[in-house]
Short mmCIF file of C-alpha atoms in Angstrom, two decimals:
data_model
loop_
_atom_site.label_atom_id
_atom_site.label_comp_id
_atom_site.label_asym_id
_atom_site.label_seq_id
_atom_site.Cartn_x
_atom_site.Cartn_y
_atom_site.Cartn_z
CA ALA A 1 -6.70 -9.93 4.07
CA GLN A 2 -3.27 -8.88 2.98
CA LYS A 3 -2.13 -5.42 3.89
CA ILE A 4 0.38 -3.37 1.95
CA THR A 5 2.17 -0.44 3.53
CA GLN A 6 4.22 2.28 1.90
CA THR A 7 5.47 4.56 4.61
CA GLN A 8 6.98 7.28 2.45
CA PRO A 9 4.31 9.70 1.20
CA GLY A 10 6.89 11.72 -0.69
CA MET A 11 10.53 11.45 -1.71
CA PHE A 12 12.78 14.10 -3.21
CA VAL A 13 15.96 13.05 -4.98
CA GLN A 14 18.57 14.77 -7.09
CA GLU A 15 18.82 13.69 -10.68
CA LYS A 16 21.27 10.83 -11.27
CA GLU A 17 21.10 9.66 -7.68
CA ALA A 18 19.69 6.29 -6.68
CA VAL A 19 16.47 6.12 -4.68
CA THR A 20 14.85 3.39 -2.62
CA LEU A 21 11.09 3.22 -2.17
CA ASP A 22 9.84 1.10 0.70
CA CYS A 23 7.02 -1.42 0.74
CA THR A 24 6.07 -3.89 3.44
CA TYR A 25 3.28 -6.40 3.42
CA ASP A 26 1.46 -8.62 5.83
CA THR A 27 0.58 -12.08 4.66
CA SER A 28 0.44 -15.66 5.82
CA ASP A 29 0.71 -17.00 2.28
CA GLN A 30 3.74 -19.14 1.53
CA SER A 31 3.74 -18.49 -2.18
CA TYR A 32 3.00 -15.05 -3.51
CA GLY A 33 4.15 -12.30 -5.79
CA LEU A 34 4.58 -8.56 -5.53
CA PHE A 35 4.18 -5.93 -8.21
CA TRP A 36 5.43 -2.38 -8.57
CA TYR A 37 3.65 0.17 -10.73
CA LYS A 38 4.50 3.70 -11.77
CA GLN A 39 1.76 6.27 -12.25
CA PRO A 40 2.84 9.51 -13.94
CA SER A 41 0.67 12.59 -13.87
CA SER A 42 -1.19 11.33 -16.95
CA GLY A 43 -2.74 8.67 -14.72
CA GLU A 44 -1.83 5.51 -16.58
CA MET A 45 -0.53 2.62 -14.50
CA ILE A 46 2.78 1.35 -15.84
CA PHE A 47 4.01 -2.07 -14.73
CA LEU A 48 7.63 -1.89 -13.62
CA ILE A 49 8.75 -5.11 -12.00
CA TYR A 50 7.59 -8.31 -10.34
CA GLN A 51 9.04 -10.41 -7.55
CA GLY A 52 7.97 -13.96 -6.77
CA SER A 53 8.35 -15.15 -3.21
CA TYR A 54 10.28 -18.21 -4.30
CA ASP A 55 12.56 -16.42 -6.72
CA GLU A 56 16.11 -17.06 -5.68
CA GLN A 57 17.34 -13.72 -6.89
CA ASN A 58 16.08 -10.20 -6.53
CA ALA A 59 14.21 -9.07 -9.61
CA THR A 60 15.89 -6.62 -11.97
CA GLU A 61 14.50 -4.72 -14.95
CA GLY A 62 16.85 -2.15 -16.39
CA ARG A 63 17.29 0.65 -13.85
CA TYR A 64 14.71 -0.95 -11.56
CA SER A 65 15.61 -3.59 -9.04
CA LEU A 66 13.98 -5.01 -5.95
CA ASN A 67 15.51 -5.56 -2.55
CA PHE A 68 13.34 -8.47 -1.48
CA GLN A 69 13.61 -9.49 2.15
CA LYS A 70 11.16 -12.29 2.68
CA ALA A 71 11.72 -12.67 6.41
CA ARG A 72 11.05 -8.97 6.91
CA LYS A 73 8.14 -9.08 4.47
CA SER A 74 9.47 -6.15 2.52
CA THR A 75 10.15 -5.50 -1.12
CA ASN A 76 11.84 -2.19 -1.71
CA LEU A 77 12.14 -0.71 -5.17
CA VAL A 78 15.52 0.69 -6.10
CA ILE A 79 15.78 3.09 -9.02
CA SER A 80 19.34 3.68 -10.09
CA ALA A 81 20.60 6.81 -11.84
CA SER A 82 17.29 8.62 -11.47
CA GLN A 83 15.98 10.73 -14.32
CA LEU A 84 13.55 13.62 -14.44
CA GLY A 85 11.04 11.32 -16.11
CA ASP A 86 11.02 9.12 -13.03
CA SER A 87 8.96 11.73 -11.19
CA ALA A 88 5.65 9.99 -10.54
CA MET A 89 3.60 8.06 -8.01
CA TYR A 90 4.86 4.57 -7.28
CA PHE A 91 2.66 1.81 -5.95
CA CYS A 92 3.45 -1.65 -4.75
CA ALA A 93 0.68 -4.21 -5.01
CA TYR A 94 -0.10 -7.68 -3.72
CA PRO A 95 -2.41 -10.09 -5.54
CA GLN A 96 -5.00 -11.84 -3.44
CA GLY A 97 -8.04 -14.00 -4.11
CA ALA A 98 -9.68 -13.88 -7.54
CA GLN A 99 -6.53 -12.20 -8.84
CA LYS A 100 -7.42 -8.92 -7.18
CA LEU A 101 -4.61 -6.51 -6.51
CA VAL A 102 -4.30 -4.71 -3.21
CA PHE A 103 -2.33 -1.49 -3.55
CA GLY A 104 -0.22 0.37 -1.06
CA GLN A 105 -0.81 4.05 -0.37
CA GLY A 106 1.83 5.06 -2.86
CA THR A 107 4.95 7.21 -2.75
CA ARG A 108 5.25 10.41 -4.75
CA LEU A 109 8.77 10.63 -6.12
CA THR A 110 10.12 13.96 -7.30
CA ILE A 111 13.41 14.14 -9.14
CA ASN A 112 15.11 17.50 -8.90
CA PRO A 113 17.43 18.68 -11.70
CA GLY B 1 0.96 -6.73 -26.49
CA ALA B 2 -1.72 -6.73 -23.76
CA VAL B 3 -3.11 -3.30 -24.49
CA VAL B 4 -6.20 -2.00 -22.75
CA SER B 5 -8.09 1.06 -23.92
CA GLN B 6 -10.66 3.21 -22.17
CA HIS B 7 -13.17 5.61 -23.60
CA PRO B 8 -13.73 8.41 -22.99
CA SER B 9 -10.57 9.72 -21.39
CA TRP B 10 -12.38 12.79 -20.07
CA VAL B 11 -16.04 13.39 -19.36
CA ILE B 12 -17.83 16.34 -17.85
CA CYS B 13 -21.51 15.95 -17.11
CA LYS B 14 -24.32 17.56 -15.22
CA SER B 15 -25.51 16.23 -11.91
CA GLY B 16 -28.23 13.62 -12.34
CA THR B 17 -27.09 12.30 -15.70
CA SER B 18 -25.62 8.85 -16.36
CA VAL B 19 -22.18 8.28 -17.77
CA LYS B 20 -20.89 5.16 -19.48
CA ILE B 21 -17.18 4.28 -19.58
CA GLU B 22 -15.89 1.55 -21.88
CA CYS B 23 -12.91 -0.66 -21.25
CA ARG B 24 -11.54 -2.81 -24.07
CA SER B 25 -8.74 -5.32 -24.28
CA LEU B 26 -7.36 -4.73 -27.77
CA ASP B 27 -5.10 -7.66 -28.44
CA PHE B 28 -6.13 -10.36 -25.99
CA GLN B 29 -9.21 -11.91 -24.50
CA ALA B 30 -9.62 -10.89 -20.91
CA THR B 31 -11.00 -13.51 -18.59
CA THR B 32 -11.47 -10.93 -15.88
CA MET B 33 -11.78 -7.18 -15.82
CA PHE B 34 -11.47 -4.87 -12.86
CA TRP B 35 -12.73 -1.37 -12.16
CA TYR B 36 -10.87 0.97 -9.84
CA ARG B 37 -11.56 4.42 -8.52
CA GLN B 38 -8.86 6.85 -7.51
CA PHE B 39 -9.30 10.16 -5.72
CA PRO B 40 -6.57 12.81 -5.95
CA LYS B 41 -3.41 11.90 -4.09
CA GLN B 42 -4.85 8.58 -3.02
CA SER B 43 -4.31 4.98 -4.00
CA LEU B 44 -6.42 2.87 -6.30
CA MET B 45 -9.47 1.36 -4.70
CA LEU B 46 -11.03 -1.67 -6.32
CA MET B 47 -14.71 -1.19 -7.03
CA ALA B 48 -15.65 -4.45 -8.69
CA THR B 49 -14.44 -7.51 -10.51
CA SER B 50 -16.24 -8.78 -13.56
CA ASN B 51 -16.07 -11.94 -15.61
CA GLU B 52 -17.52 -12.24 -19.07
CA GLY B 53 -21.13 -13.33 -19.05
CA SER B 54 -21.61 -13.19 -15.30
CA LYS B 55 -22.59 -10.59 -12.75
CA ALA B 56 -19.88 -8.38 -11.36
CA THR B 57 -18.62 -8.85 -7.83
CA TYR B 58 -18.63 -5.55 -5.99
CA GLU B 59 -16.34 -4.60 -3.15
CA GLN B 60 -17.84 -3.75 0.19
CA GLY B 61 -19.27 -0.26 0.27
CA VAL B 62 -19.68 0.09 -3.51
CA GLU B 63 -23.28 0.66 -4.57
CA LYS B 64 -23.99 -1.79 -7.36
CA ASP B 65 -27.15 0.04 -8.39
CA LYS B 66 -25.15 3.21 -8.86
CA PHE B 67 -22.15 1.71 -10.58
CA LEU B 68 -23.50 -0.70 -13.17
CA ILE B 69 -20.98 -3.02 -14.72
CA ASN B 70 -21.60 -5.03 -17.85
CA HIS B 71 -19.06 -7.49 -19.20
CA ALA B 72 -20.70 -8.55 -22.43
CA SER B 73 -17.69 -10.06 -24.17
CA LEU B 74 -14.15 -11.17 -23.51
CA THR B 75 -12.87 -7.84 -24.79
CA LEU B 76 -15.36 -5.30 -23.48
CA SER B 77 -16.55 -4.20 -20.08
CA THR B 78 -18.56 -1.07 -19.35
CA LEU B 79 -19.05 0.94 -16.19
CA THR B 80 -22.12 3.14 -16.01
CA VAL B 81 -22.31 5.74 -13.28
CA THR B 82 -26.02 6.29 -12.86
CA SER B 83 -27.47 9.59 -11.67
CA ALA B 84 -24.02 11.01 -11.17
CA HIS B 85 -23.40 13.55 -8.45
CA PRO B 86 -20.40 15.79 -7.75
CA GLU B 87 -19.06 13.32 -5.18
CA ASP B 88 -18.74 10.76 -7.99
CA SER B 89 -16.12 12.95 -9.63
CA SER B 90 -12.99 10.86 -9.70
CA PHE B 91 -10.48 9.01 -11.86
CA TYR B 92 -11.79 5.63 -12.97
CA ILE B 93 -9.34 3.00 -14.21
CA CYS B 94 -10.06 -0.40 -15.62
CA SER B 95 -7.73 -3.32 -15.94
CA ALA B 96 -7.87 -6.73 -17.53
CA SER B 97 -6.23 -10.05 -16.88
CA TYR B 98 -5.84 -13.39 -18.61
CA GLY B 99 -3.71 -16.42 -17.94
CA ALA B 100 -0.50 -14.45 -17.72
CA LEU B 101 2.81 -15.73 -16.43
CA HIS B 102 2.49 -14.17 -13.00
CA TYR B 103 -0.64 -14.65 -10.93
CA GLY B 104 -2.32 -11.30 -10.43
CA THR B 105 -0.90 -9.61 -13.51
CA GLN B 106 -3.26 -6.91 -14.67
CA TYR B 107 -3.03 -4.66 -17.69
CA PHE B 108 -4.39 -1.21 -17.07
CA GLY B 109 -6.27 1.18 -19.28
CA PRO B 110 -5.28 4.85 -19.40
CA GLY B 111 -8.14 5.89 -17.14
CA THR B 112 -11.16 8.17 -17.39
CA ARG B 113 -11.47 11.43 -15.52
CA LEU B 114 -15.07 12.16 -14.57
CA LEU B 115 -16.18 15.61 -13.44
CA VAL B 116 -19.77 16.00 -12.35
CA LEU B 117 -21.00 19.58 -12.15
#
């Protein structure tokens, strides 16, 4: 089964700075996708961005972008110009059989004013 | 589009009672629905996968007699926690999927916080 690893339990960043959240995965699949979700304190899971393994370019959605390194099996989330509202838990996830999602342990991001 | 609702958002119950949580896809027909459980400061753990009209598939270690899942229609799935005990207190989140662009795309409900006294 695929394994997703987020090695940063917590990150603290000053407002307006950029932050990179790490995610590595272990898979033998040739074609796959990776998701990033944000979970604020309210608990809802908010989809942020998706990267397909055969996408030629790194995915970008507004202030969110991915640094996808296929050979290293990593997909790091970059948040530019961080805002106080970015404080939340962030999860990367890998879809496996029957469209199930396997989630990483998560990273708690705190943006300091 | 692709909105999923959950009801109730909060529930407090006495030990030994049963609690039902509803998950609805509001603007699409969900081929598959998922139920997750999340303890404080931990990740989401998949409990079961359900398809409309068929029995749910439970993950290893999840008691199917305790966590009853019914997926009666393409827009509604319910999770019933039977004879709830304090250790069942947790955050329960459902999600739904259909033939979306990206394989594995799931749309999440807002979650239900269960506290068993």
